[in-house]
Short mmCIF file of N, CA and C in Angstrom, two decimals:
data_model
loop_
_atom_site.label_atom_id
_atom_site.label_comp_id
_atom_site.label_asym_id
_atom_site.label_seq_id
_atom_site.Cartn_x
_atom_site.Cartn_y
_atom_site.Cartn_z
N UNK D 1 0.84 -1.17 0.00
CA UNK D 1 0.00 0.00 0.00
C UNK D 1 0.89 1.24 0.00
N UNK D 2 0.77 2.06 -1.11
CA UNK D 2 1.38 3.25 -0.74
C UNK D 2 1.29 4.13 0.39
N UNK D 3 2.21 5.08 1.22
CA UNK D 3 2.60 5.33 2.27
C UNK D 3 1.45 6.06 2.63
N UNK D 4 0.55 7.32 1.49
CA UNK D 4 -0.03 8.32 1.79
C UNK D 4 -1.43 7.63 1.91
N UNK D 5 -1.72 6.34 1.71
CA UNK D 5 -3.06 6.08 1.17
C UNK D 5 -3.38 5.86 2.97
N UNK D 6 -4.66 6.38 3.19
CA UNK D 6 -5.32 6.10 4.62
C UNK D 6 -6.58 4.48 4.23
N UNK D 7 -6.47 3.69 5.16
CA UNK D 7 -7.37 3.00 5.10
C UNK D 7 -8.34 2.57 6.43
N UNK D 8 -9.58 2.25 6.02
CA UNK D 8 -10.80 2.40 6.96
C UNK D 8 -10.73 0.81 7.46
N UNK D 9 -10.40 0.84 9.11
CA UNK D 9 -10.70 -0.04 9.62
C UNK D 9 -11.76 -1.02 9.03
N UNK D 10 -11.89 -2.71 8.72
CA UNK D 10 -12.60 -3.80 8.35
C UNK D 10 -13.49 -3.80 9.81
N UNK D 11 -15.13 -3.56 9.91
CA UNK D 11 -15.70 -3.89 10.97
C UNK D 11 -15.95 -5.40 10.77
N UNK D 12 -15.55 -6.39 11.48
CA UNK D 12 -15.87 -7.68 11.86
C UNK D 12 -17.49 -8.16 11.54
N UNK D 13 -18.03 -9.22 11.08
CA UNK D 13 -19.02 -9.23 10.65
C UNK D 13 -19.29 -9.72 12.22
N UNK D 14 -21.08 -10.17 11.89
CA UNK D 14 -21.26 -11.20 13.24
C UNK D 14 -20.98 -12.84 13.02
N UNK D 15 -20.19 -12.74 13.75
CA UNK D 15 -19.97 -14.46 13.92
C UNK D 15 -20.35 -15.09 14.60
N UNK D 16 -21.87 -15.01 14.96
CA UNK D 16 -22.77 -16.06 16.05
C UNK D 16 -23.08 -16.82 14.66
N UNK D 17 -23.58 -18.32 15.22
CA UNK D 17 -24.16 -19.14 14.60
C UNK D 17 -25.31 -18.57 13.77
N UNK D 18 -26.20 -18.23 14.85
CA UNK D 18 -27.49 -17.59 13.98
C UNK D 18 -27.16 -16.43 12.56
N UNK D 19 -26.04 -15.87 12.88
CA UNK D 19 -25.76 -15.19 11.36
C UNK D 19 -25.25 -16.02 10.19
N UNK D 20 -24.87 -17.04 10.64
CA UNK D 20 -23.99 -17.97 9.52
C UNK D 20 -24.34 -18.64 8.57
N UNK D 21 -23.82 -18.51 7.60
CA UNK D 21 -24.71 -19.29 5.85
C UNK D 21 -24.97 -20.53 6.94
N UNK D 22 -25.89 -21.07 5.68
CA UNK D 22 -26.28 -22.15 6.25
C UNK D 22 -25.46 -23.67 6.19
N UNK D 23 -24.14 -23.07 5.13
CA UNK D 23 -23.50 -24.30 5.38
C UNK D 23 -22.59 -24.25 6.90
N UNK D 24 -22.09 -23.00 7.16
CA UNK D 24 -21.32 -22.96 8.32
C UNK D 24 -22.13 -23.26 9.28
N UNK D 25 -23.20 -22.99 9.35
CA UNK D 25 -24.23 -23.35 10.58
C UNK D 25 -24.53 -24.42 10.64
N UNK D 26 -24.74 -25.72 9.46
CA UNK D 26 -24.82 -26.71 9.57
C UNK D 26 -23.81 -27.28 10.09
N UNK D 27 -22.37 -26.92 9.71
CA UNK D 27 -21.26 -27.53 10.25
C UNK D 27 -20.49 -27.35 12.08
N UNK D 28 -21.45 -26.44 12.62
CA UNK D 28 -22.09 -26.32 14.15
C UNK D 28 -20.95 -25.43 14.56
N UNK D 29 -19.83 -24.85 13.60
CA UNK D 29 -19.10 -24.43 14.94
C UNK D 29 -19.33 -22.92 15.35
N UNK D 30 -19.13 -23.45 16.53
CA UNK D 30 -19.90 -21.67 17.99
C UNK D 30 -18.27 -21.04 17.91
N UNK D 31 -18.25 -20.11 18.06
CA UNK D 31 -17.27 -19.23 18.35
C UNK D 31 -17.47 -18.20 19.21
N UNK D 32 -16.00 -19.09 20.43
CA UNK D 32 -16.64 -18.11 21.82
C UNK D 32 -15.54 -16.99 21.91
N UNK D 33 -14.26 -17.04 21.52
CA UNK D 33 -13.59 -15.93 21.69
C UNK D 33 -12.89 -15.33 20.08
N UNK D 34 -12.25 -14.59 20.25
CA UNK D 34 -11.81 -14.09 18.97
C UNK D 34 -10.95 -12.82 19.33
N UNK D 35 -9.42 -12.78 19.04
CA UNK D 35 -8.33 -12.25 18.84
C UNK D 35 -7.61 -12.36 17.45
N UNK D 36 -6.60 -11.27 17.25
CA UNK D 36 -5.82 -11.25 16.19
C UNK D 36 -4.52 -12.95 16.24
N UNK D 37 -4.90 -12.92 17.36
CA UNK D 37 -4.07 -14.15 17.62
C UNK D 37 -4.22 -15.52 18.36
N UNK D 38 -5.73 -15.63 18.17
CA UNK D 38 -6.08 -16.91 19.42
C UNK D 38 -7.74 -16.25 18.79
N UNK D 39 -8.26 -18.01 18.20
CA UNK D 39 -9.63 -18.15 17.99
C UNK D 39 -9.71 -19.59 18.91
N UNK D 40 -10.98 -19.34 19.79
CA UNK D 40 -11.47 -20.25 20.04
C UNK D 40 -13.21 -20.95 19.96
N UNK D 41 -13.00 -21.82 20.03
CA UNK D 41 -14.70 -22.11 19.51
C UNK D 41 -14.99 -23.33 20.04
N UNK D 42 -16.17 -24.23 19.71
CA UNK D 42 -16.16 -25.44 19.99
C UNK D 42 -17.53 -25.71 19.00
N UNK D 43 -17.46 -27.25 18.68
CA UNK D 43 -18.41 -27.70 18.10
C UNK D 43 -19.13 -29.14 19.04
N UNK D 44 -20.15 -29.06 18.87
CA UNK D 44 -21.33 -30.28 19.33
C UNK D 44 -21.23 -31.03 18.50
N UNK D 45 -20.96 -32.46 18.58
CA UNK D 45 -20.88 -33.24 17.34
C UNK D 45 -22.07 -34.41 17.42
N UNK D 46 -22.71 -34.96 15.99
CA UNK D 46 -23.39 -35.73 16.50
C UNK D 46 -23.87 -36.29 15.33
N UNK D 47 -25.38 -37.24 15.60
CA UNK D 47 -25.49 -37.56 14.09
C UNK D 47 -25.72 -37.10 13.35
N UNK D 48 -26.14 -35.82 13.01
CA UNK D 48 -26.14 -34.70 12.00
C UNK D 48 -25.06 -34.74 11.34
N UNK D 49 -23.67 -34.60 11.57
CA UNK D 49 -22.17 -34.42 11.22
C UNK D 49 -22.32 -35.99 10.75
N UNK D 50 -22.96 -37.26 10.54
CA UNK D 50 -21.99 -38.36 10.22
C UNK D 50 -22.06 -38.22 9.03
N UNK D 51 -21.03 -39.38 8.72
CA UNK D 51 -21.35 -40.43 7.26
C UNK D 51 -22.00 -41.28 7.18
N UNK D 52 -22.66 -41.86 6.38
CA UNK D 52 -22.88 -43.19 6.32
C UNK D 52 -22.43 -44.51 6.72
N UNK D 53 -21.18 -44.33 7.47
CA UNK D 53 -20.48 -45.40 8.36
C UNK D 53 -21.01 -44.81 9.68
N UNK D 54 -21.03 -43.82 10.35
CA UNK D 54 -21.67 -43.32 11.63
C UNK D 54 -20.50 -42.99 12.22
N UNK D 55 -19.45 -41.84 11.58
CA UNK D 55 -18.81 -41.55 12.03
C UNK D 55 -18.71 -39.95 11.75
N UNK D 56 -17.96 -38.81 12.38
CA UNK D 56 -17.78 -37.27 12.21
C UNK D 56 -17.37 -37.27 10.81
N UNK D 57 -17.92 -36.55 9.85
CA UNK D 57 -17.26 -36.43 8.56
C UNK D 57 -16.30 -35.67 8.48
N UNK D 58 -14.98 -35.79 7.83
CA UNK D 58 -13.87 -35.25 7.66
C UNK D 58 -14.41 -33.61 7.60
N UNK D 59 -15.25 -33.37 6.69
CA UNK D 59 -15.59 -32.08 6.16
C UNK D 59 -16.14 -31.05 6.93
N UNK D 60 -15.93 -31.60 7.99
CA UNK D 60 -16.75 -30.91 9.42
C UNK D 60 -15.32 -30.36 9.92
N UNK D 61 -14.52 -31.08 10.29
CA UNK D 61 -13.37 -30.56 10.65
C UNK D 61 -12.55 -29.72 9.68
N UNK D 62 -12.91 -29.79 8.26
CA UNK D 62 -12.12 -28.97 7.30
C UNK D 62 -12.23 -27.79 7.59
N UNK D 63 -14.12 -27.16 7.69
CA UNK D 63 -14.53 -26.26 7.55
C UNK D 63 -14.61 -25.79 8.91
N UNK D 64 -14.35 -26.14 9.89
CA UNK D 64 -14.11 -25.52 11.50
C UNK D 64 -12.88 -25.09 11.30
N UNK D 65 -11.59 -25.76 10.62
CA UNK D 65 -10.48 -25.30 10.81
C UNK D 65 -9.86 -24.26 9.42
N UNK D 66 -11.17 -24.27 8.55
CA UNK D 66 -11.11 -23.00 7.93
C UNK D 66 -11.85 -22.26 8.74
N UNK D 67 -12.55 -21.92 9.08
CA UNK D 67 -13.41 -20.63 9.77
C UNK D 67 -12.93 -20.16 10.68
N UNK D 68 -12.06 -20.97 11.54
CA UNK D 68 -11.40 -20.67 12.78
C UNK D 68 -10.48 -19.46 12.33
N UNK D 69 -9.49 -20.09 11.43
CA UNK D 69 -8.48 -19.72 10.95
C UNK D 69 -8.52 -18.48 10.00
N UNK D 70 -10.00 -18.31 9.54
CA UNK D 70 -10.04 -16.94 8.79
C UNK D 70 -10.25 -15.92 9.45
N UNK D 71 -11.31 -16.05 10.63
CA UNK D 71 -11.92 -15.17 11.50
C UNK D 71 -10.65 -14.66 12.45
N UNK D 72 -9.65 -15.48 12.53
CA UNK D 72 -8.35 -15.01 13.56
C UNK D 72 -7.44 -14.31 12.53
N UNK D 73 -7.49 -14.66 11.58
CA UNK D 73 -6.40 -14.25 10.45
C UNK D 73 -7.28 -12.16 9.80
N UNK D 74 -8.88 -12.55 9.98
CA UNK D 74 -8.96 -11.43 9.56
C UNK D 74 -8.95 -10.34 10.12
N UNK D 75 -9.40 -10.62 11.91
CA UNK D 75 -9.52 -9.97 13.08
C UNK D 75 -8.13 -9.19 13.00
N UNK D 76 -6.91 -10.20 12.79
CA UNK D 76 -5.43 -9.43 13.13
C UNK D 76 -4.91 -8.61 11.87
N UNK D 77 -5.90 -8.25 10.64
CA UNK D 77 -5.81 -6.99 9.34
C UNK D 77 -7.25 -6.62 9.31
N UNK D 78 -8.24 -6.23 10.63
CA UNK D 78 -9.32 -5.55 10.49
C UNK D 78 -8.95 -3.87 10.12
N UNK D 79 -7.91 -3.69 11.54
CA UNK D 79 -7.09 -2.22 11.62
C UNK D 79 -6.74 -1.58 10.33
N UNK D 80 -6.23 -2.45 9.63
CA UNK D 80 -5.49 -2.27 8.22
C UNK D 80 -6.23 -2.03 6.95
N UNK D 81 -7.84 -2.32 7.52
CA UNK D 81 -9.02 -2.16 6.53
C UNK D 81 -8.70 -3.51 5.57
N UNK D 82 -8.68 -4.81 5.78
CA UNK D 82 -7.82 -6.04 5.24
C UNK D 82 -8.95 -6.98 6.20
N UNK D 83 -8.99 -7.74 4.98
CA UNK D 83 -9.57 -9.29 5.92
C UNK D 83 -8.69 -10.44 5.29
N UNK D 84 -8.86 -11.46 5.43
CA UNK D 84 -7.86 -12.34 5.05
C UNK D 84 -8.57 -13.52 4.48
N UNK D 85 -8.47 -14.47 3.29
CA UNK D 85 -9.24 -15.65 2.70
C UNK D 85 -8.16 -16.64 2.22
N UNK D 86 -8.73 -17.88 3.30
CA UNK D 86 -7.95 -18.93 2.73
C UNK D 86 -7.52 -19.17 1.53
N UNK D 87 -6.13 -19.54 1.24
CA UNK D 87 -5.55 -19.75 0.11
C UNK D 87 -5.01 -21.65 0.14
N UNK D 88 -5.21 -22.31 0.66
CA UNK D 88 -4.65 -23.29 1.21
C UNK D 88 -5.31 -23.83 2.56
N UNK D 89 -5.90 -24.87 2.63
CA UNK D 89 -6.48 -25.61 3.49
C UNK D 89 -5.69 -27.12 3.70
N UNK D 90 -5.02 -27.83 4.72
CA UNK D 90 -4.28 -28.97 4.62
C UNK D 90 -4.80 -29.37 6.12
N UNK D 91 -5.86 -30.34 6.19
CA UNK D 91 -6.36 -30.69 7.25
C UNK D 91 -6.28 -32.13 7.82
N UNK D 92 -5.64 -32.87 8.14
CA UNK D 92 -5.62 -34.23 9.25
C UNK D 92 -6.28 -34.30 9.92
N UNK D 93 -7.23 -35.54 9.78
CA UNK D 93 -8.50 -36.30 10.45
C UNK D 93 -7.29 -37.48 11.28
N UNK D 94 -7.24 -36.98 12.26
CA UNK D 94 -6.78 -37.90 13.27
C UNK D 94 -7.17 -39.13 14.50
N UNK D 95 -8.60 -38.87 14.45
CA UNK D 95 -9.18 -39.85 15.45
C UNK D 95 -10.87 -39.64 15.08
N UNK D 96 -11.44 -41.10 14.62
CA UNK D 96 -12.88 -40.93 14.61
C UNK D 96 -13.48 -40.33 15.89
N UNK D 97 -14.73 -39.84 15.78
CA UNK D 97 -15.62 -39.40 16.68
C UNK D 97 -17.07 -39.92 16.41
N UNK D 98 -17.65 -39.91 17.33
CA UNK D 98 -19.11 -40.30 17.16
C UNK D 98 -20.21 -39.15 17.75
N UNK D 99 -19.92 -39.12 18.89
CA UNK D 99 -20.00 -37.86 19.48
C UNK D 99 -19.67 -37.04 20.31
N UNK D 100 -19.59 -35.67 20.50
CA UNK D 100 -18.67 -34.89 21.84
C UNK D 100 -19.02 -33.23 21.26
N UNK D 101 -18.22 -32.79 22.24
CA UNK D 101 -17.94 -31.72 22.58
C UNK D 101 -16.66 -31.32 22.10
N UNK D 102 -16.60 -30.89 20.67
CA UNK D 102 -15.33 -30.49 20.76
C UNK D 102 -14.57 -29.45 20.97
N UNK D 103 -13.38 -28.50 21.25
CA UNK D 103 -12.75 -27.50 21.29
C UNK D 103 -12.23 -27.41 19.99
N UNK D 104 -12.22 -26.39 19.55
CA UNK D 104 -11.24 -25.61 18.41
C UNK D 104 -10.13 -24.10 18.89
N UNK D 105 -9.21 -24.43 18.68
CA UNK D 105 -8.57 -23.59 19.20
C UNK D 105 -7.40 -23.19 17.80
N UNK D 106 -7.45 -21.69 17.25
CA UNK D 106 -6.61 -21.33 16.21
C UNK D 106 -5.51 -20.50 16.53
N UNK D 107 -4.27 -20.63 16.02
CA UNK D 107 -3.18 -19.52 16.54
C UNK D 107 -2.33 -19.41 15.31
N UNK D 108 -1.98 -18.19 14.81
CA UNK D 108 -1.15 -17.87 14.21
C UNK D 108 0.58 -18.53 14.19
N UNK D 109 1.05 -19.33 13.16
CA UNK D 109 2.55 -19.42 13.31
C UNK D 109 3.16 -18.38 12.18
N UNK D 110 2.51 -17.81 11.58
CA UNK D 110 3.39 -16.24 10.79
C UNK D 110 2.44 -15.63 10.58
N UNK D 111 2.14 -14.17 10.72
CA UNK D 111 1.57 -13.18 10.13
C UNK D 111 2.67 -11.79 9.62
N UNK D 112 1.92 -11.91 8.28
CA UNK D 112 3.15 -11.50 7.56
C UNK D 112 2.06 -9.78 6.53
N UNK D 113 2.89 -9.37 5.75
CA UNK D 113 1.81 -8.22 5.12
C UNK D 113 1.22 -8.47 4.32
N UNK D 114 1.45 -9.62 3.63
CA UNK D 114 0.50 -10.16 2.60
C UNK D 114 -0.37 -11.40 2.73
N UNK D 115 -0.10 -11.97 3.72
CA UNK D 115 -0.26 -13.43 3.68
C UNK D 115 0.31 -13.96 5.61
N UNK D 116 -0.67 -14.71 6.08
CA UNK D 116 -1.13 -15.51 7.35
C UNK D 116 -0.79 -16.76 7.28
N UNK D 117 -0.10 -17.70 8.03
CA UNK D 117 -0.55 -19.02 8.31
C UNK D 117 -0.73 -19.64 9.67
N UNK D 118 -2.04 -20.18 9.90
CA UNK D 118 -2.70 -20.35 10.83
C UNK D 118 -2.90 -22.26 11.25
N UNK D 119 -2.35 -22.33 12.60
CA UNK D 119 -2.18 -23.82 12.84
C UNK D 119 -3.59 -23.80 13.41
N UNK D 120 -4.98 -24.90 13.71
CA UNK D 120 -5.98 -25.00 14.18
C UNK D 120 -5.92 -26.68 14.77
N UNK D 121 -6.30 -26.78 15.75
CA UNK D 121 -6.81 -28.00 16.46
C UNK D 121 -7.67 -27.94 17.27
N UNK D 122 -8.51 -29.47 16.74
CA UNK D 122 -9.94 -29.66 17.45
C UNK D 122 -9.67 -31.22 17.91
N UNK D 123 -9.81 -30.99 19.37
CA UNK D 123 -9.67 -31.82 20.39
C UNK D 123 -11.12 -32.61 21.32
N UNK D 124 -11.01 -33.31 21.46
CA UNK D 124 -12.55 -34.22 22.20
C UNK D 124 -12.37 -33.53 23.45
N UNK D 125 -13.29 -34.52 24.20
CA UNK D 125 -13.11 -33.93 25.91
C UNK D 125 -12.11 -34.38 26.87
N UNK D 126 -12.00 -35.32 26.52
CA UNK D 126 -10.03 -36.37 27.00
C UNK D 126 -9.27 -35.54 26.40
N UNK D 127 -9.06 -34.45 25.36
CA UNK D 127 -7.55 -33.58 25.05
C UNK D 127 -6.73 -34.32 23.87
N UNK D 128 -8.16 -35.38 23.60
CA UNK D 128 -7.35 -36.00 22.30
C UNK D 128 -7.50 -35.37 21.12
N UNK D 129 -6.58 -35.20 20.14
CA UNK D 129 -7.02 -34.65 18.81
C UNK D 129 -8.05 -35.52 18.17
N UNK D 130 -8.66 -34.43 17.35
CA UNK D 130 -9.37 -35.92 16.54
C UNK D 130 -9.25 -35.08 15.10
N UNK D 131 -8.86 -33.61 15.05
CA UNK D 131 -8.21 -33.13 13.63
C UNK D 131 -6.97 -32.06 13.82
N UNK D 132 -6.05 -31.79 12.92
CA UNK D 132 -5.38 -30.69 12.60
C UNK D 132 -4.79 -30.28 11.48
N UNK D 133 -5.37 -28.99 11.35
CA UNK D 133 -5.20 -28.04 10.19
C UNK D 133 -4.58 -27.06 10.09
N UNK D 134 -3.66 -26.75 9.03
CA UNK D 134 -3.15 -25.55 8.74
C UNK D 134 -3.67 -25.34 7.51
N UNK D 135 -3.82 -23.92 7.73
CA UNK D 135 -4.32 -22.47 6.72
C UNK D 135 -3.36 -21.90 6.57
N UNK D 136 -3.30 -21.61 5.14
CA UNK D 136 -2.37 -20.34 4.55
C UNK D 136 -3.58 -19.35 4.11
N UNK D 137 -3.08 -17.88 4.51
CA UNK D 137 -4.63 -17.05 4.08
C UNK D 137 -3.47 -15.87 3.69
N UNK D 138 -4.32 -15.27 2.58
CA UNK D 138 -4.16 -14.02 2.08
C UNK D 138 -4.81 -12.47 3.19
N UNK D 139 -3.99 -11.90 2.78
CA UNK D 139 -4.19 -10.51 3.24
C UNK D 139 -4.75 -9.94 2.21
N UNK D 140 -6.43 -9.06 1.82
CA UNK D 140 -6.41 -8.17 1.12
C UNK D 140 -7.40 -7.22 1.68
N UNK D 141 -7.38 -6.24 0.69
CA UNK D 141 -8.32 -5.00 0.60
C UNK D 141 -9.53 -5.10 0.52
N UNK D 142 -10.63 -4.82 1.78
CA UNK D 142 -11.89 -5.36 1.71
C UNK D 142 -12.71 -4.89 0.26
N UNK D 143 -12.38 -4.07 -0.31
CA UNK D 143 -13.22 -3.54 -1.91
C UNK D 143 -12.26 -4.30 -2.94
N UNK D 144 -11.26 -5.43 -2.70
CA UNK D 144 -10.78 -6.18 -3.75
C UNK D 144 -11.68 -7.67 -4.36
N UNK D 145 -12.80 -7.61 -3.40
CA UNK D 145 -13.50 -9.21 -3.83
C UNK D 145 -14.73 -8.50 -4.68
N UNK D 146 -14.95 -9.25 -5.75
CA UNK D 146 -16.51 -8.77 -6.14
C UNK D 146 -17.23 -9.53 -5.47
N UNK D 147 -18.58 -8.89 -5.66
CA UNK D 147 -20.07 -10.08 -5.58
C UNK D 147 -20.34 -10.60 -6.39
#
């Protein structure tokens, strides 16, 4: 960004469930805190989330550990008038689930001026993993996306 250009703080959308497309809402995850550097959340898991074997579908954990990871990545270039969109999703399904309570917890390992990468893990109620994901996300200019 050139030196002279001023830019307008990104206001944070709402990130309660009840605002959320309906695929994120289907995919249950609550988000209870939110920093430039620490997202946390948790999801209810259950038979809604299975497969047809009766187990958590991978795609549940994809999309928790994208959302986690955008909402922390965009929070820390709101200031900058910047939100941030996954460029890279690489997620490990580590332990079936059937059902629980899970934690999601996201933290930054680089934030950089163009570009974020964000480690995410979602853990049962024993502290076992049962996924982990890293996000690479872009930095841009909230009037750079069309509709």
């Amino acid at each position: 960004m050139p030196p002279n250009v001023i830019t307008q703080a990104v206001e944070m959308p709402d990130l309660s469930i009840e605002a959320a497309s309906r695929f994120v809402a289907a995919a249950g995850l609550v988000i209870d805190e939110v920093s430039g550097t620490r997202v946390l959340g948790h999801l209810d898991l259950g038979a809604e989330h299975h497969t047809p074997w009766g187990i958590v579908h991978g795609g549940i954990y994809a999309t928790a550990v994208e959302t986690a990871a955008s909402v922390g990545a965009s929070a820390a270039v709101a200031e900058r008038g910047q939100y941030a969109v996954g460029v890279h999703n690489s997620t490990d399904f580590l332990r079936a689930s059937v059902e629980c309570r899970a934690s999601v917890v996201a933290e930054p390992i680089h934030q950089g001026r163009s570009q974020q990468l964000w480690v995410v893990t979602v853990t049962d109620q024993e502290q076992r993993q049962l996924a982990r994901g890293q996000v690479r996300l872009r930095n841009i200019e909230r009037d750079r996306i069309s509709h």
